[in-house]
CSV table of C-alpha atoms (C1' of nucleotides) in Angstrom, one decimal:
chain,number,residue,atom,x,y,z
A,1,MET,CA,0.0,0.1,0.0
A,2,ALA,CA,2.5,2.6,-1.1
A,3,ARG,CA,1.5,6.1,-1.8
A,4,THR,CA,0.6,5.4,-5.5
A,5,ARG,CA,-1.8,8.4,-5.7
A,6,SER,CA,-0.3,11.0,-3.5
A,7,SER,CA,-0.2,13.8,-6.3
A,8,LEU,CA,-3.8,13.7,-7.5
A,9,SER,CA,-5.6,14.6,-4.3
A,10,ALA,CA,-8.0,17.5,-5.8
A,11,THR,CA,-9.9,15.2,-8.4
A,12,ASP,CA,-9.2,12.1,-6.4
A,13,PRO,CA,-12.5,10.1,-6.2
A,14,VAL,CA,-10.9,7.9,-3.2
A,15,GLY,CA,-10.1,10.6,-0.6
A,16,LEU,CA,-12.3,13.6,0.3
A,17,SER,CA,-11.8,17.1,-0.6
A,18,ARG,CA,-13.5,20.1,0.2
A,19,GLU,CA,-14.6,20.4,-3.4
A,20,ARG,CA,-16.1,16.8,-3.4
A,21,VAL,CA,-17.8,17.5,-0.2
A,22,CYS,CA,-19.5,20.7,-1.6
A,23,ARG,CA,-20.5,19.2,-4.8
A,24,GLU,CA,-22.0,16.2,-3.4
A,25,ALA,CA,-23.7,18.4,-0.9
A,26,LEU,CA,-25.3,20.3,-3.9
A,27,ALA,CA,-26.3,17.2,-5.5
A,28,LEU,CA,-28.0,16.1,-2.4
A,29,VAL,CA,-29.9,19.2,-1.8
A,30,ASP,CA,-31.1,19.1,-5.5
A,31,GLU,CA,-32.5,15.9,-5.2
A,32,GLU,CA,-33.8,15.9,-1.5
A,33,GLY,CA,-34.1,19.4,-0.3
A,34,LEU,CA,-32.3,21.4,2.2
A,35,ALA,CA,-34.0,19.4,5.0
A,36,ALA,CA,-32.3,16.2,3.9
A,37,LEU,CA,-28.7,17.6,4.0
A,38,SER,CA,-27.3,16.5,7.3
A,39,MET,CA,-23.4,15.8,8.0
A,40,ARG,CA,-24.3,12.3,8.7
A,41,ARG,CA,-26.4,11.5,5.3
A,42,LEU,CA,-23.7,13.5,3.3
A,43,GLY,CA,-21.0,11.5,5.0
A,44,ALA,CA,-23.1,8.3,4.3
A,45,ARG,CA,-23.3,9.5,0.6
A,46,LEU,CA,-19.7,9.8,0.2
A,47,GLY,CA,-19.0,6.6,2.0
A,48,PHE,CA,-17.5,8.1,5.0
A,49,GLU,CA,-18.4,8.9,8.8
A,50,ALA,CA,-19.9,12.4,9.1
A,51,MET,CA,-16.9,13.3,11.4
A,52,SER,CA,-14.6,13.2,8.5
A,53,LEU,CA,-16.3,16.3,6.5
A,54,TYR,CA,-15.2,18.2,9.6
A,55,ARG,CA,-11.7,17.9,7.9
A,56,HIS,CA,-12.7,19.5,4.8
A,57,VAL,CA,-15.3,22.0,5.9
A,58,ARG,CA,-15.4,24.1,8.9
A,59,ASP,CA,-19.1,23.9,9.8
A,60,LYS,CA,-22.4,23.4,8.5
A,61,ALA,CA,-22.7,26.9,8.0
A,62,ASP,CA,-19.5,27.0,5.9
A,63,LEU,CA,-21.0,24.2,3.9
A,64,LEU,CA,-24.0,26.2,3.3
A,65,ASP,CA,-22.2,29.2,2.1
A,66,ALA,CA,-20.2,27.1,-0.5
A,67,LEU,CA,-23.7,26.0,-1.7
A,68,HIS,CA,-24.5,29.4,-1.9
A,69,ALA,CA,-21.3,30.4,-3.7
A,70,ALA,CA,-21.8,27.5,-6.0
A,71,VAL,CA,-25.4,28.5,-7.3
A,72,LEU,CA,-24.1,31.9,-7.7
A,73,GLY,CA,-20.8,31.8,-9.0
A,74,ASP,CA,-19.7,32.8,-12.5
A,75,LEU,CA,-23.0,34.7,-13.6
A,76,ALA,CA,-22.7,35.6,-17.1
A,77,PRO,CA,-25.5,37.9,-18.1
A,78,GLU,CA,-27.8,35.9,-20.5
A,79,GLY,CA,-28.9,37.0,-24.0
A,80,ALA,CA,-26.3,39.8,-23.8
A,81,ALA,CA,-24.0,39.1,-26.7
A,82,ASP,CA,-20.7,41.2,-26.7
A,83,PRO,CA,-19.1,42.2,-23.2
A,84,ALA,CA,-17.3,44.9,-24.8
A,85,ASP,CA,-20.5,46.7,-25.4
A,86,TRP,CA,-21.6,46.6,-21.6
A,87,PRO,CA,-20.5,50.1,-21.0
A,88,ALA,CA,-22.5,51.6,-23.4
A,89,ASN,CA,-25.5,49.2,-23.1
A,90,TRP,CA,-26.1,49.1,-19.5
A,91,ARG,CA,-29.8,47.8,-20.1
A,92,ALA,CA,-28.7,44.9,-21.7
A,93,LEU,CA,-26.3,43.8,-19.1
A,94,LEU,CA,-28.5,44.7,-16.5
A,95,GLY,CA,-31.5,42.7,-17.8
A,96,GLY,CA,-29.2,39.8,-18.7
A,97,LEU,CA,-27.7,39.4,-15.2
A,98,ALA,CA,-31.3,39.5,-14.0
A,99,ARG,CA,-32.2,36.7,-16.4
A,100,ALA,CA,-29.1,34.7,-15.7
A,101,LEU,CA,-29.6,35.0,-11.9
A,102,ARG,CA,-33.3,33.8,-12.3
A,103,SER,CA,-32.0,30.9,-14.3
A,104,ALA,CA,-29.3,29.9,-11.9
A,105,LEU,CA,-31.9,29.9,-9.1
A,106,LEU,CA,-34.5,28.2,-10.8
A,107,ARG,CA,-31.8,25.5,-11.7
A,108,HIS,CA,-31.3,24.7,-7.9
A,109,PRO,CA,-34.7,25.6,-6.4
A,110,ASN,CA,-34.0,23.9,-3.4
A,111,VAL,CA,-31.1,26.1,-2.7
A,112,VAL,CA,-33.2,29.1,-2.7
A,113,PRO,CA,-34.2,29.4,1.0
A,114,LEU,CA,-30.6,29.8,1.7
A,115,PHE,CA,-30.9,33.5,0.3
A,116,THR,CA,-33.4,34.2,2.9
A,117,ARG,CA,-30.7,33.6,5.8
A,118,GLN,CA,-27.4,34.5,4.4
A,119,PRO,CA,-26.0,37.8,3.2
A,120,LEU,CA,-24.2,37.3,-0.3
A,121,ARG,CA,-20.9,36.3,1.2
A,122,ALA,CA,-19.6,34.3,-1.9
A,123,PRO,CA,-16.9,36.3,-3.6
A,124,GLU,CA,-17.6,35.2,-6.9
A,125,ALA,CA,-21.2,36.5,-6.8
A,126,ARG,CA,-19.9,39.9,-5.4
A,127,ALA,CA,-17.6,40.2,-8.0
A,128,THR,CA,-20.6,39.9,-10.4
A,129,VAL,CA,-22.2,42.8,-8.6
A,130,GLU,CA,-19.1,44.7,-8.8
A,131,ARG,CA,-18.7,44.1,-12.7
A,132,ALA,CA,-22.2,45.4,-13.0
A,133,ARG,CA,-21.9,48.4,-10.9
A,134,ALA,CA,-18.6,49.3,-12.9
A,135,ALA,CA,-20.4,49.0,-16.2
A,136,LEU,CA,-23.4,51.1,-15.0
A,137,THR,CA,-21.3,54.1,-13.7
A,138,ARG,CA,-19.0,53.7,-16.8
A,139,SER,CA,-22.3,54.3,-18.8
A,140,GLY,CA,-23.0,57.4,-17.0
A,141,LEU,CA,-25.0,56.4,-13.8
A,142,SER,CA,-24.1,57.9,-10.6
A,143,ALA,CA,-22.6,55.7,-7.9
A,144,ARG,CA,-25.8,55.8,-6.0
A,145,ASP,CA,-28.1,55.3,-9.0
A,146,ALA,CA,-26.2,52.3,-10.1
A,147,GLU,CA,-26.1,50.7,-6.9
A,148,GLU,CA,-30.1,51.3,-6.8
A,149,ALA,CA,-30.6,49.9,-10.0
A,150,ILE,CA,-28.9,46.7,-9.0
A,151,SER,CA,-30.6,46.5,-5.9
A,152,VAL,CA,-34.2,47.1,-7.4
A,153,VAL,CA,-33.4,44.6,-10.2
A,154,GLY,CA,-32.0,41.9,-7.6
A,155,MET,CA,-34.9,42.2,-5.3
A,156,PHE,CA,-37.5,41.9,-8.0
A,157,THR,CA,-35.7,38.8,-9.4
A,158,ILE,CA,-35.2,36.7,-6.3
A,159,GLY,CA,-38.6,37.7,-4.9
A,160,HIS,CA,-39.9,36.6,-8.3
A,161,VAL,CA,-38.3,33.2,-7.8
A,162,LEU,CA,-39.5,32.8,-4.6
A,163,PHE,CA,-43.0,33.1,-5.9
A,164,GLU,CA,-42.2,30.7,-8.6
A,165,THR,CA,-40.3,28.2,-6.6
A,166,ASN,CA,-43.2,27.6,-4.1
A,167,GLY,CA,-46.4,29.0,-5.9
A,168,VAL,CA,-47.3,31.7,-3.8
A,169,PRO,CA,-50.6,33.1,-4.1
A,170,THR,CA,-52.0,34.2,-7.4
A,171,ASP,CA,-51.3,31.2,-9.9
A,172,GLY,CA,-54.7,30.6,-10.8
A,173,PRO,CA,-55.1,28.5,-14.0
A,174,GLY,CA,-56.0,31.7,-16.2
A,175,GLY,CA,-52.7,33.3,-15.2
A,176,ARG,CA,-50.1,34.4,-17.6
A,177,GLY,CA,-46.9,32.2,-17.8
A,178,LYS,CA,-44.3,33.1,-14.7
A,179,GLU,CA,-41.8,33.8,-17.4
A,180,SER,CA,-43.7,36.6,-18.8
A,181,THR,CA,-44.5,38.2,-15.5
A,182,PHE,CA,-40.9,38.1,-14.8
A,183,ARG,CA,-40.3,40.0,-18.2
A,184,PHE,CA,-43.0,42.6,-17.4
A,185,GLY,CA,-41.7,43.4,-14.0
A,186,LEU,CA,-38.1,43.3,-15.2
A,187,GLU,CA,-38.8,45.6,-18.1
A,188,ALA,CA,-40.7,48.1,-15.9
A,189,LEU,CA,-37.9,48.5,-13.5
A,190,LEU,CA,-35.5,48.9,-16.5
A,191,GLU,CA,-37.5,51.4,-18.2
A,192,ALA,CA,-38.0,53.6,-14.8
A,193,ILE,CA,-34.1,53.4,-14.3
A,194,ALA,CA,-33.5,54.5,-18.0
A,195,ARG,CA,-36.3,57.5,-17.8
A,196,ARG,CA,-34.8,58.7,-14.7
A,197,GLN,CA,-31.3,58.9,-16.0
A,198,ALA,CA,-32.8,60.5,-19.1
A,199,ARG,CA,-34.2,62.9,-17.0
A,200,ARG,CA,-31.0,63.7,-15.4
A,201,THR,CA,-28.6,64.0,-18.2
A,202,ALA,CA,-31.1,66.1,-20.0
A,203,PRO,CA,-33.1,68.5,-18.0
A,204,ARG,CA,-35.3,70.3,-19.6
A,205,ARG,CA,-36.0,73.8,-17.6
A,206,ARG,CA,-33.1,74.6,-15.5
A,207,PRO,CA,-29.4,74.0,-17.0
A,208,ARG,CA,-26.6,72.2,-15.0
A,209,LYS,CA,-26.3,74.9,-12.6
B,1,MET,CA,-60.3,23.1,43.5
B,2,ALA,CA,-63.7,23.4,42.0
B,3,ARG,CA,-63.9,24.2,38.5
B,4,THR,CA,-64.0,28.1,39.0
B,5,ARG,CA,-62.6,29.3,35.8
B,6,SER,CA,-64.2,26.8,33.5
B,7,SER,CA,-65.7,29.3,31.2
B,8,LEU,CA,-62.7,31.4,30.1
B,9,SER,CA,-60.5,28.8,28.8
B,10,ALA,CA,-59.6,31.0,25.7
B,11,THR,CA,-57.7,33.7,27.6
B,12,ASP,CA,-57.0,31.8,30.6
B,13,PRO,CA,-53.3,32.4,31.5
B,14,VAL,CA,-53.2,29.0,33.3
B,15,GLY,CA,-54.0,26.6,30.7
B,16,LEU,CA,-52.7,26.0,27.2
B,17,SER,CA,-54.7,26.9,24.1
B,18,ARG,CA,-53.7,27.3,20.5
B,19,GLU,CA,-53.7,31.0,20.6
B,20,ARG,CA,-51.3,31.1,23.6
B,21,VAL,CA,-49.0,28.7,22.2
B,22,CYS,CA,-48.9,30.6,18.8
B,23,ARG,CA,-48.4,34.0,20.3
B,24,GLU,CA,-45.6,32.8,22.4
B,25,ALA,CA,-44.1,31.1,19.5
B,26,LEU,CA,-44.1,34.5,17.9
B,27,ALA,CA,-42.6,36.2,20.7
B,28,LEU,CA,-39.9,33.6,20.8
B,29,VAL,CA,-39.1,33.8,17.3
B,30,ASP,CA,-39.0,37.8,17.5
B,31,GLU,CA,-36.5,37.7,20.3
B,32,GLU,CA,-34.3,34.8,19.4
B,33,GLY,CA,-34.9,34.0,15.8
B,34,LEU,CA,-36.4,30.8,14.2
B,35,ALA,CA,-33.8,28.4,14.9
B,36,ALA,CA,-34.2,28.8,18.4
B,37,LEU,CA,-37.9,27.7,18.2
B,38,SER,CA,-38.1,24.3,19.3
B,39,MET,CA,-41.2,22.4,20.8
B,40,ARG,CA,-39.2,22.0,24.0
B,41,ARG,CA,-37.9,25.4,24.3
B,42,LEU,CA,-41.3,26.8,23.5
B,43,GLY,CA,-42.9,24.5,26.3
B,44,ALA,CA,-40.4,25.5,28.7
B,45,ARG,CA,-41.3,29.1,28.2
B,46,LEU,CA,-45.1,28.4,28.8
B,47,GLY,CA,-44.3,26.2,31.8
B,48,PHE,CA,-45.3,23.1,30.2
B,49,GLU,CA,-43.7,20.1,28.9
B,50,ALA,CA,-43.1,20.0,24.7
B,51,MET,CA,-45.3,17.2,24.5
B,52,SER,CA,-48.2,19.4,26.0
B,53,LEU,CA,-48.1,21.6,22.9
B,54,TYR,CA,-49.4,18.6,20.9
B,55,ARG,CA,-52.6,19.1,22.1
B,56,HIS,CA,-53.1,22.4,20.9
B,57,VAL,CA,-51.2,22.4,17.4
B,58,ARG,CA,-50.9,19.5,15.2
B,59,ASP,CA,-47.3,19.7,14.2
B,60,LYS,CA,-44.4,22.0,14.1
B,61,ALA,CA,-45.2,22.9,10.5
B,62,ASP,CA,-48.6,23.8,11.9
B,63,LEU,CA,-47.1,26.0,14.1
B,64,LEU,CA,-45.1,27.5,11.4
B,65,ASP,CA,-48.0,28.0,9.4
B,66,ALA,CA,-49.9,29.9,12.3
B,67,LEU,CA,-46.8,32.3,12.6
B,68,HIS,CA,-47.1,32.7,8.9
B,69,ALA,CA,-50.5,33.7,9.3
B,70,ALA,CA,-50.3,35.9,12.4
B,71,VAL,CA,-47.6,38.2,10.6
B,72,LEU,CA,-49.6,38.4,7.3
B,73,GLY,CA,-53.3,38.6,8.7
B,74,ASP,CA,-55.3,41.5,8.5
B,75,LEU,CA,-53.2,43.4,6.1
B,76,ALA,CA,-54.9,46.9,5.7
B,77,PRO,CA,-53.5,49.3,3.1
B,78,GLU,CA,-51.1,51.7,4.3
B,79,GLY,CA,-51.7,55.2,3.7
B,80,ALA,CA,-54.7,54.5,1.4
B,81,ALA,CA,-57.4,56.6,3.2
B,82,ASP,CA,-60.8,55.6,2.1
B,83,PRO,CA,-61.7,52.1,1.5
B,84,ALA,CA,-64.6,53.4,-0.6
B,85,ASP,CA,-62.6,54.8,-3.5
B,86,TRP,CA,-60.4,51.8,-3.8
B,87,PRO,CA,-62.1,50.6,-6.9
B,88,ALA,CA,-61.5,53.8,-8.4
B,89,ASN,CA,-58.0,54.4,-7.1
B,90,TRP,CA,-56.4,51.0,-7.7
B,91,ARG,CA,-53.0,52.5,-7.5
B,92,ALA,CA,-53.4,53.6,-3.8
B,93,LEU,CA,-54.7,50.4,-2.9
B,94,LEU,CA,-51.9,48.3,-4.6
B,95,GLY,CA,-49.4,50.9,-3.3
B,96,GLY,CA,-50.7,50.9,0.3
B,97,LEU,CA,-51.0,47.0,0.5
B,98,ALA,CA,-47.3,46.7,-0.6
B,99,ARG,CA,-46.3,49.2,2.0
B,100,ALA,CA,-48.5,47.3,4.4
B,101,LEU,CA,-46.6,44.0,3.7
B,102,ARG,CA,-43.4,45.5,3.9
B,103,SER,CA,-44.1,46.9,7.5
B,104,ALA,CA,-45.5,43.7,8.6
B,105,LEU,CA,-42.4,41.8,7.5
B,106,LEU,CA,-40.2,44.3,9.0
B,107,ARG,CA,-41.8,43.8,12.1
B,108,HIS,CA,-41.0,40.5,12.3
B,109,PRO,CA,-37.9,39.9,10.6
B,110,ASN,CA,-37.3,36.7,12.0
B,111,VAL,CA,-40.2,35.4,10.4
B,112,VAL,CA,-39.3,36.2,6.8
B,113,PRO,CA,-37.2,33.1,6.0
B,114,LEU,CA,-40.6,31.1,6.5
B,115,PHE,CA,-41.8,32.9,3.3
B,116,THR,CA,-39.3,30.9,1.4
B,117,ARG,CA,-40.7,27.4,2.1
B,118,GLN,CA,-44.5,27.7,2.5
B,119,PRO,CA,-46.8,28.9,0.1
B,120,LEU,CA,-49.4,31.3,1.4
B,121,ARG,CA,-51.6,29.0,3.0
B,122,ALA,CA,-52.9,31.7,5.8
B,123,PRO,CA,-56.7,32.3,4.7
B,124,GLU,CA,-56.4,35.8,6.4
B,125,ALA,CA,-53.7,36.8,3.8
B,126,ARG,CA,-55.6,35.0,0.9
B,127,ALA,CA,-58.6,37.4,1.8
B,128,THR,CA,-56.3,40.3,1.6
B,129,VAL,CA,-55.0,39.3,-1.7
B,130,GLU,CA,-58.7,38.6,-3.1
B,131,ARG,CA,-59.9,41.7,-1.9
B,132,ALA,CA,-57.3,43.5,-3.9
B,133,ARG,CA,-57.8,41.4,-6.9
B,134,ALA,CA,-61.4,42.5,-6.6
B,135,ALA,CA,-60.6,45.9,-6.5
B,136,LEU,CA,-58.4,45.9,-9.5
B,137,THR,CA,-60.9,44.2,-11.8
B,138,ARG,CA,-63.4,46.4,-10.5
B,139,SER,CA,-61.6,49.4,-11.6
B,140,GLY,CA,-61.1,48.0,-15.2
B,141,LEU,CA,-58.3,45.6,-15.1
B,142,SER,CA,-58.8,42.3,-16.9
B,143,ALA,CA,-58.4,39.2,-14.4
B,144,ARG,CA,-55.0,38.2,-15.7
B,145,ASP,CA,-53.7,41.8,-15.6
B,146,ALA,CA,-54.9,42.1,-11.8
B,147,GLU,CA,-53.3,38.8,-11.0
B,148,GLU,CA,-50.1,39.8,-12.6
B,149,ALA,CA,-50.1,43.6,-10.9
B,150,ILE,CA,-50.5,41.7,-7.7
B,151,SER,CA,-47.7,39.2,-8.4
B,152,VAL,CA,-45.4,41.7,-9.6
B,153,VAL,CA,-45.8,44.1,-6.7
B,154,GLY,CA,-45.6,41.4,-4.2
B,155,MET,CA,-42.5,39.9,-5.7
B,156,PHE,CA,-40.7,43.1,-5.5
B,157,THR,CA,-41.9,43.9,-2.0
B,158,ILE,CA,-40.6,40.5,-0.6
B,159,GLY,CA,-37.4,40.7,-2.5
B,160,HIS,CA,-36.9,44.0,-1.0
B,161,VAL,CA,-37.6,43.0,2.5
B,162,LEU,CA,-35.2,40.1,1.9
B,163,PHE,CA,-32.5,42.4,1.0
B,164,GLU,CA,-33.1,44.5,3.7
B,165,THR,CA,-33.5,42.0,6.4
B,166,ASN,CA,-30.1,40.4,5.7
B,167,GLY,CA,-28.2,43.1,4.1
B,168,VAL,CA,-27.6,41.4,0.9
B,169,PRO,CA,-25.1,43.2,-1.1
B,170,THR,CA,-25.2,46.8,-2.5
B,171,ASP,CA,-25.7,48.7,1.1
B,172,GLY,CA,-22.5,50.7,1.0
B,173,PRO,CA,-22.1,53.8,3.1
B,174,GLY,CA,-22.8,56.1,0.3
B,175,GLY,CA,-26.2,54.4,-0.4
B,176,ARG,CA,-29.7,55.9,-0.6
B,177,GLY,CA,-32.0,54.7,2.2
B,178,LYS,CA,-33.7,51.4,1.7
B,179,GLU,CA,-37.0,52.9,2.0
B,180,SER,CA,-36.5,55.2,-0.7
B,181,THR,CA,-35.0,52.2,-2.8
B,182,PHE,CA,-38.2,50.5,-2.1
B,183,ARG,CA,-40.5,53.4,-3.2
B,184,PHE,CA,-38.6,53.9,-6.5
B,185,GLY,CA,-39.1,50.3,-7.3
B,186,LEU,CA,-42.5,50.3,-6.3
B,187,GLU,CA,-43.5,53.4,-8.3
B,188,ALA,CA,-41.5,51.9,-11.3
B,189,LEU,CA,-44.0,48.9,-11.3
B,190,LEU,CA,-47.2,50.8,-10.6
B,191,GLU,CA,-46.2,53.2,-13.4
B,192,ALA,CA,-45.8,50.4,-15.8
B,193,ILE,CA,-49.1,48.7,-14.7
B,194,ALA,CA,-50.7,52.1,-15.2
B,195,ARG,CA,-49.3,52.9,-18.7
B,196,ARG,CA,-50.2,49.4,-19.7
B,197,GLN,CA,-53.8,49.8,-18.6
B,198,ALA,CA,-54.0,53.2,-20.2
B,199,ARG,CA,-52.7,51.5,-23.8
B,200,ARG,CA,-55.4,49.0,-23.5
B,201,THR,CA,-58.3,51.4,-22.6
B,202,ALA,CA,-57.6,53.9,-25.3
B,203,PRO,CA,-55.8,52.6,-28.1
B,204,ARG,CA,-54.6,55.1,-30.7
B,205,ARG,CA,-54.6,53.4,-33.7
B,206,ARG,CA,-56.9,50.4,-34.4
B,207,PRO,CA,-60.2,50.8,-32.4
B,208,ARG,CA,-61.8,48.0,-30.1
B,209,LYS,CA,-62.3,45.7,-33.2
C,1,DA,C1',-2.5,13.7,7.5
C,2,DC,C1',-6.8,11.7,7.4
C,3,DC,C1',-10.2,9.2,9.0
C,4,DT,C1',-13.2,7.0,13.2
C,5,DG,C1',-15.9,5.6,17.8
C,6,DA,C1',-17.7,7.4,21.5
C,7,DA,C1',-20.0,10.6,23.9
C,8,DC,C1',-22.8,15.1,24.8
C,9,DA,C1',-26.4,17.9,24.2
C,10,DC,C1',-29.6,18.8,21.6
C,11,DC,C1',-34.3,18.0,17.9
C,12,DG,C1',-39.5,16.4,16.6
C,13,DT,C1',-42.6,13.0,17.5
C,14,DT,C1',-45.5,8.6,19.5
C,15,DC,C1',-47.4,6.3,23.0
C,16,DA,C1',-49.1,4.5,27.0
C,17,DA,C1',-49.7,6.4,31.5
C,18,DG,C1',-51.3,9.3,34.8
C,19,DT,C1',-55.0,12.8,36.9
D,1,DA,C1',-59.8,16.5,28.8
D,2,DC,C1',-55.5,17.7,29.5
D,3,DC,C1',-50.8,17.0,30.8
D,4,DT,C1',-46.6,14.0,31.5
D,5,DG,C1',-42.3,10.4,31.3
D,6,DA,C1',-40.0,7.4,28.9
D,7,DA,C1',-38.7,6.1,24.5
D,8,DC,C1',-37.4,6.3,19.2
D,9,DA,C1',-34.5,8.1,15.8
D,10,DC,C1',-32.6,11.4,14.6
D,11,DC,C1',-29.3,16.2,14.8
D,12,DG,C1',-24.4,19.3,15.1
D,13,DT,C1',-20.2,19.1,17.0
D,14,DT,C1',-15.9,17.7,20.0
D,15,DC,C1',-12.2,15.1,21.3
D,16,DA,C1',-9.2,11.4,22.1
D,17,DA,C1',-8.0,7.5,19.7
D,18,DG,C1',-6.3,5.0,15.8
D,19,DT,C1',-3.8,4.2,11.1
DNA sequence: ACCTGAACACCGTTCAAGT
DNA sequence: ACCTGAACACCGTTCAAGT
């Protein structure tokens, strides 16, 4: 039993690793829901005792943070073609990010409840937000307006996903599709942001002081 | 020890009752958070064993439903003066309800995570939604438009509260107040609904067929 | 270094038993 | 009718022990 495989610990399916633990946790949650995620069950799924997990993950909270990050990581604007023209076309960027966020959440609906407890700690997700903020300010929004634009669109998107993933109130049979409701709300917000911006950059009456 | 108090069981502070159990549960959650709510701790708080609670509440899930209902029950539109003119002024009604929902949730921030798991079962809350829907259709919105209007405003409001109660991403020090962000988004949505309605009731080009 | 067994202080819930 | 004690099958986490 010499160490014949000491160099490939990261992808090694034999030993544990933080990545393997987190990946399996996400699979478990996707399949059986958040409530089914216990250290003991996760350990069993991986073929180890629960206590072994603590070698690779600090806490259960740490594990949940990792799930959060996995779902939110690497958000690329959906339907917005060329990154080069984001600065000019902030509306396509912001809309694309909202659609990407919606898709990511709907791909892992069982993870959505986490967004209720934890602030957005995942650095990958914060980076996405940062990119959006930069693009918005580069295209002429003030820092405050950019921040508010992102907030307002994010709020609506996660609220929408909450409604969609547990069928909140008004989803009677005559209802329009949820996706069209999402688009309606999203466009309403983007429109309001654009309107305000137009009002600010081209004031009719009093000139810029 | 004759039964000197047999007639006032509902408000009797000596015996248990569903109402007393639920009220205390809400107090516990408000003070210590959802995670602190266990049947055992709640029982102890009331001076009984945990198992006694099962006489008045079917489940822990049932208890959580009751919390849900307590927070959402009896939503009265905030800032909308006269119920008599709701049919005419759907915008004041819908805006008032959104503000009332926001206030109710912010009064019990620890309960907010529940909105992530449970569909809106509470009959009191569904009644509020029903009232709003009726007012909207009476004021000329189609059934579908009314439903969508309520959804879209509800989505934004609960998304907003989620951001506000756990400080999601973009709340840097230079940020506008969260209340003003809420108002901006809410007005944007109401405006879009009004615009669409205006477009539908007074089409410029082709007359109503 | 990595994994494990036993243990601690908790859970929700059932059920027979008390009054 | 209403409350309780003991019990069952779970939790997260620590810590000393194994290899």
